[in-house]
Amino acid sequence: MALTRLIVVVLLGAALPLLFFFFSRAEAGALGVSYGRVANDLPDPASVVNLLKQNGITMVRIYDANQKVLTSLANTGIKVMVMVPNENVAAVASDQSNALQWVRDNVAAYYPATQIHAVAVGNEVFDMRPDLNSDLVPAMTNVQAALAKLNLADNVKVTTPVAFDALAESWPPSAGRFKDSIAQPVMKPMLDLLQRTGSYLSVNYYPYLTYMAQPNAFTLDYVLANSNPGVVDPDTKLRYYNLLDAQRDATYYAMDKLGFASLAVGHTEHGAPSGGGLHPGHGGRRLLQAGNGGAVASVANAQAYINNLMNRVLAGNRGTPHRPDADMDVYIFALFNENQKGTGADDVEQHFGLFYPNMQKVYEFDFRRPTGGGAPVPPATPSWCVANAGVGDARLQAALDYACGHGADCSAIQPGGSCFLPDTKAAHASYAFNSYYQSMNRAAGACDFNGAASIVYQQPTMCAATASWCVANAGVGDARLQTALDYACGNGADCSAIQPGGACFQPDTKAAHATYAFNDYYQRKGRASVACDFSGAATIVDQQPTMCAATASWCVANAGVGDARLQTALDYACGNGADCSAIQPGGACFQPDTKASHASYAFNSYYQSKHRAAVACDFSGAGSVVYQQPKVGNCVLPSNG
């Protein structure tokens, strides 16, 4: 990071209004960290990898291709961006063989065990090494060719991080354009290369530092991302609620002017200091004070800025006024406070870390889900990762292989394993995906598998230990059921429970008794499919049936019917016998505060009060009976069974 970017082109002349992010629950972007190591007190790479995993961080950028770091990241599933340092750019640009050797030594030697997904060629070359400007695109081209030669180009993208001050103008955003010195000779061929290779432009955004350099040009809340009425681009009439979106759109407009209106932009650095100030050489030493008299670079302000940014990415609110469908993949700068940066301990350069070198957080944040800034964070809702069978067996197999090779414990789905049955691609993939996801502390990015998986919030059946049962086909008639029942009871099934006075004698019907006997026989035969035939009198099912009146069951909400129908049914349940006190504000089961969770609690209370009569869990299609005890957040639903 170079603080020369601070005296940049965003000069509005007057203080601007403030920002509030209106979150939409779209698919979230990717969120990672920049792992800088300009310090003499940082933990070893293996400890750092454990820290990443513990905090659900699934993407990391490093500023070289350090062997210890890349080796430590192997078989973790954490995506890595490596870098050709600025001092190597000229050599890589001058000779294709140099680029090929660099890629062999620093990418191919570790891939795929280490999930290198991008190579940054240089860092802020226009600022830090302008003498290399003419070498930048040739170096990127040679690295791209080397990746292609080694059959890595489809999975590893080439980019280069540029500082935001590569723009000559940025306000209003629609006036955004690159500096004349680089626009045609460097940016245009670079953007063409990125577009042709399916890559993206990388920009290091620091709205917070822009404010520190120009404290009279903006309000602090506008930069921190707090509530405000917005400011309008006078040319396009688009309204901006934060400095970040104004800067992003200025970048997009600058690319538009060069003919690249659809190219993506990634945020390779994006941070806020928790202390220090700007020193000589970075726009002059300043005593930086916020309007309320507090220090601008403070823990509280950094926490507000970073949490608002992270919440936005996690919530899926990625677009800008000019590009509503834009992606927003962000590397937070930086993982640690680095004590050898800048000019001393009071320089902001040493205060960008999310963690202190002792691996304690500088302030609270969460890479897994939106959090309320400095407010107490409620316990995470339990979640699981399951396969999307619709993608087909080929994609499931590829993803399954990846999961099993990168930390998932797949021993249970091997032949003879406790979860080998059912022997289907979808069942095995769900088991492997979930094992991987749980090992990565349920980070959202750990349940993607290129669209082959999704997160669910009700515990699924992961294996045949509880996955199949044998039930009677009542339609064959009582005579055939009796014959089959006699066979089962005479050939190994324990039918004592369905004798008069037995625990499962009720309900006293041929179908109920046959189901009990058939299933006992089937389970004793290792759930072999032939053991649930009985000449067509039985069928295998994958949801646990009620075997007798004593079997426990619960009623849960069908979220797919929508909140309006759930609310109507919830009101009915609470008004007709359900005890809904626990889901009132402050109640033991109020969290998670969603319609589906509250409805599940109310539906189940009503259902249990009606002695689990099937009709008591209908609610016009909004409820379903289940046979495994569900949880609503941290609240276990009770049963009278």
PDB file of N, CA, C and O in Angstrom, residues 545-568:
ATOM      1  N   PRO A 545     -41.064 -43.001   8.945  1.00  0.00           N
ATOM      2  CA  PRO A 545     -42.516 -43.046   9.137  1.00  0.00           C
ATOM      3  C   PRO A 545     -42.870 -43.215  10.616  1.00  0.00           C
ATOM      4  O   PRO A 545     -42.012 -43.525  11.443  1.00  0.00           O
ATOM      5  N   THR A 546     -44.131 -42.986  10.925  1.00  0.00           N
ATOM      6  CA  THR A 546     -44.626 -43.280  12.267  1.00  0.00           C
ATOM      7  C   THR A 546     -44.873 -44.779  12.352  1.00  0.00           C
ATOM      8  O   THR A 546     -45.737 -45.315  11.660  1.00  0.00           O
ATOM      9  N   MET A 547     -44.082 -45.443  13.172  1.00  0.00           N
ATOM     10  CA  MET A 547     -44.186 -46.899  13.288  1.00  0.00           C
ATOM     11  C   MET A 547     -45.228 -47.325  14.302  1.00  0.00           C
ATOM     12  O   MET A 547     -45.736 -48.425  14.264  1.00  0.00           O
ATOM     13  N   CYS A 548     -45.487 -46.462  15.257  1.00  0.00           N
ATOM     14  CA  CYS A 548     -46.507 -46.744  16.260  1.00  0.00           C
ATOM     15  C   CYS A 548     -46.872 -45.445  16.934  1.00  0.00           C
ATOM     16  O   CYS A 548     -46.196 -44.430  16.748  1.00  0.00           O
ATOM     17  N   ALA A 549     -47.922 -45.469  17.710  1.00  0.00           N
ATOM     18  CA  ALA A 549     -48.445 -44.225  18.273  1.00  0.00           C
ATOM     19  C   ALA A 549     -47.462 -43.550  19.210  1.00  0.00           C
ATOM     20  O   ALA A 549     -47.603 -42.380  19.535  1.00  0.00           O
ATOM     21  N   ALA A 550     -46.471 -44.280  19.689  1.00  0.00           N
ATOM     22  CA  ALA A 550     -45.517 -43.694  20.623  1.00  0.00           C
ATOM     23  C   ALA A 550     -44.384 -42.960  19.928  1.00  0.00           C
ATOM     24  O   ALA A 550     -43.592 -42.297  20.557  1.00  0.00           O
ATOM     25  N   THR A 551     -44.269 -43.075  18.606  1.00  0.00           N
ATOM     26  CA  THR A 551     -43.154 -42.460  17.886  1.00  0.00           C
ATOM     27  C   THR A 551     -43.234 -40.942  17.960  1.00  0.00           C
ATOM     28  O   THR A 551     -44.277 -40.344  17.685  1.00  0.00           O
ATOM     29  N   ALA A 552     -42.135 -40.300  18.312  1.00  0.00           N
ATOM     30  CA  ALA A 552     -42.112 -38.840  18.419  1.00  0.00           C
ATOM     31  C   ALA A 552     -42.143 -38.207  17.039  1.00  0.00           C
ATOM     32  O   ALA A 552     -41.585 -38.744  16.077  1.00  0.00           O
ATOM     33  N   SER A 553     -42.786 -37.066  16.943  1.00  0.00           N
ATOM     34  CA  SER A 553     -42.822 -36.315  15.690  1.00  0.00           C
ATOM     35  C   SER A 553     -43.015 -34.845  16.011  1.00  0.00           C
ATOM     36  O   SER A 553     -43.434 -34.471  17.115  1.00  0.00           O
ATOM     37  N   TRP A 554     -42.708 -34.000  15.031  1.00  0.00           N
ATOM     38  CA  TRP A 554     -42.756 -32.560  15.215  1.00  0.00           C
ATOM     39  C   TRP A 554     -43.384 -31.925  13.988  1.00  0.00           C
ATOM     40  O   TRP A 554     -43.408 -32.520  12.903  1.00  0.00           O
ATOM     41  N   CYS A 555     -43.843 -30.713  14.133  1.00  0.00           N
ATOM     42  CA  CYS A 555     -44.429 -29.963  13.024  1.00  0.00           C
ATOM     43  C   CYS A 555     -43.593 -28.727  12.769  1.00  0.00           C
ATOM     44  O   CYS A 555     -43.344 -27.936  13.689  1.00  0.00           O
ATOM     45  N   VAL A 556     -43.125 -28.537  11.542  1.00  0.00           N
ATOM     46  CA  VAL A 556     -42.283 -27.388  11.202  1.00  0.00           C
ATOM     47  C   VAL A 556     -42.869 -26.647  10.007  1.00  0.00           C
ATOM     48  O   VAL A 556     -43.669 -27.184   9.245  1.00  0.00           O
ATOM     49  N   ALA A 557     -42.438 -25.404   9.867  1.00  0.00           N
ATOM     50  CA  ALA A 557     -42.952 -24.541   8.804  1.00  0.00           C
ATOM     51  C   ALA A 557     -42.313 -24.867   7.469  1.00  0.00           C
ATOM     52  O   ALA A 557     -41.133 -25.218   7.396  1.00  0.00           O
ATOM     53  N   ASN A 558     -43.104 -24.725   6.394  1.00  0.00           N
ATOM     54  CA  ASN A 558     -42.594 -24.799   5.027  1.00  0.00           C
ATOM     55  C   ASN A 558     -42.294 -23.374   4.571  1.00  0.00           C
ATOM     56  O   ASN A 558     -43.186 -22.633   4.170  1.00  0.00           O
ATOM     57  N   ALA A 559     -41.017 -22.973   4.649  1.00  0.00           N
ATOM     58  CA  ALA A 559     -40.653 -21.582   4.360  1.00  0.00           C
ATOM     59  C   ALA A 559     -41.027 -21.171   2.942  1.00  0.00           C
ATOM     60  O   ALA A 559     -41.270 -19.994   2.666  1.00  0.00           O
ATOM     61  N   GLY A 560     -41.103 -22.147   2.039  1.00  0.00           N
ATOM     62  CA  GLY A 560     -41.363 -21.827   0.637  1.00  0.00           C
ATOM     63  C   GLY A 560     -42.728 -21.230   0.364  1.00  0.00           C
ATOM     64  O   GLY A 560     -42.962 -20.682  -0.715  1.00  0.00           O
ATOM     65  N   VAL A 561     -43.676 -21.314   1.325  1.00  0.00           N
ATOM     66  CA  VAL A 561     -45.005 -20.749   1.061  1.00  0.00           C
ATOM     67  C   VAL A 561     -45.020 -19.243   1.192  1.00  0.00           C
ATOM     68  O   VAL A 561     -45.998 -18.583   0.841  1.00  0.00           O
ATOM     69  N   GLY A 562     -43.944 -18.657   1.727  1.00  0.00           N
ATOM     70  CA  GLY A 562     -43.851 -17.208   1.839  1.00  0.00           C
ATOM     71  C   GLY A 562     -44.291 -16.696   3.199  1.00  0.00           C
ATOM     72  O   GLY A 562     -45.066 -17.326   3.927  1.00  0.00           O
ATOM     73  N   ASP A 563     -43.776 -15.509   3.536  1.00  0.00           N
ATOM     74  CA  ASP A 563     -44.012 -14.941   4.859  1.00  0.00           C
ATOM     75  C   ASP A 563     -45.483 -14.632   5.125  1.00  0.00           C
ATOM     76  O   ASP A 563     -45.949 -14.746   6.260  1.00  0.00           O
ATOM     77  N   ALA A 564     -46.241 -14.222   4.100  1.00  0.00           N
ATOM     78  CA  ALA A 564     -47.635 -13.836   4.320  1.00  0.00           C
ATOM     79  C   ALA A 564     -48.452 -15.039   4.809  1.00  0.00           C
ATOM     80  O   ALA A 564     -49.195 -14.946   5.796  1.00  0.00           O
ATOM     81  N   ARG A 565     -48.291 -16.189   4.116  1.00  0.00           N
ATOM     82  CA  ARG A 565     -49.035 -17.382   4.526  1.00  0.00           C
ATOM     83  C   ARG A 565     -48.542 -17.905   5.869  1.00  0.00           C
ATOM     84  O   ARG A 565     -49.338 -18.379   6.693  1.00  0.00           O
ATOM     85  N   LEU A 566     -47.237 -17.790   6.116  1.00  0.00           N
ATOM     86  CA  LEU A 566     -46.716 -18.218   7.414  1.00  0.00           C
ATOM     87  C   LEU A 566     -47.294 -17.370   8.544  1.00  0.00           C
ATOM     88  O   LEU A 566     -47.637 -17.874   9.612  1.00  0.00           O
ATOM     89  N   GLN A 567     -47.402 -16.052   8.306  1.00  0.00           N
ATOM     90  CA  GLN A 567     -47.932 -15.173   9.343  1.00  0.00           C
ATOM     91  C   GLN A 567     -49.385 -15.511   9.659  1.00  0.00           C
ATOM     92  O   GLN A 567     -49.791 -15.547  10.827  1.00  0.00           O
ATOM     93  N   THR A 568     -50.174 -15.771   8.624  1.00  0.00           N
ATOM     94  CA  THR A 568     -51.582 -16.129   8.844  1.00  0.00           C
ATOM     95  C   THR A 568     -51.695 -17.406   9.672  1.00  0.00           C
ATOM     96  O   THR A 568     -52.473 -17.486  10.631  1.00  0.00           O
TER      97      THR A 568
END
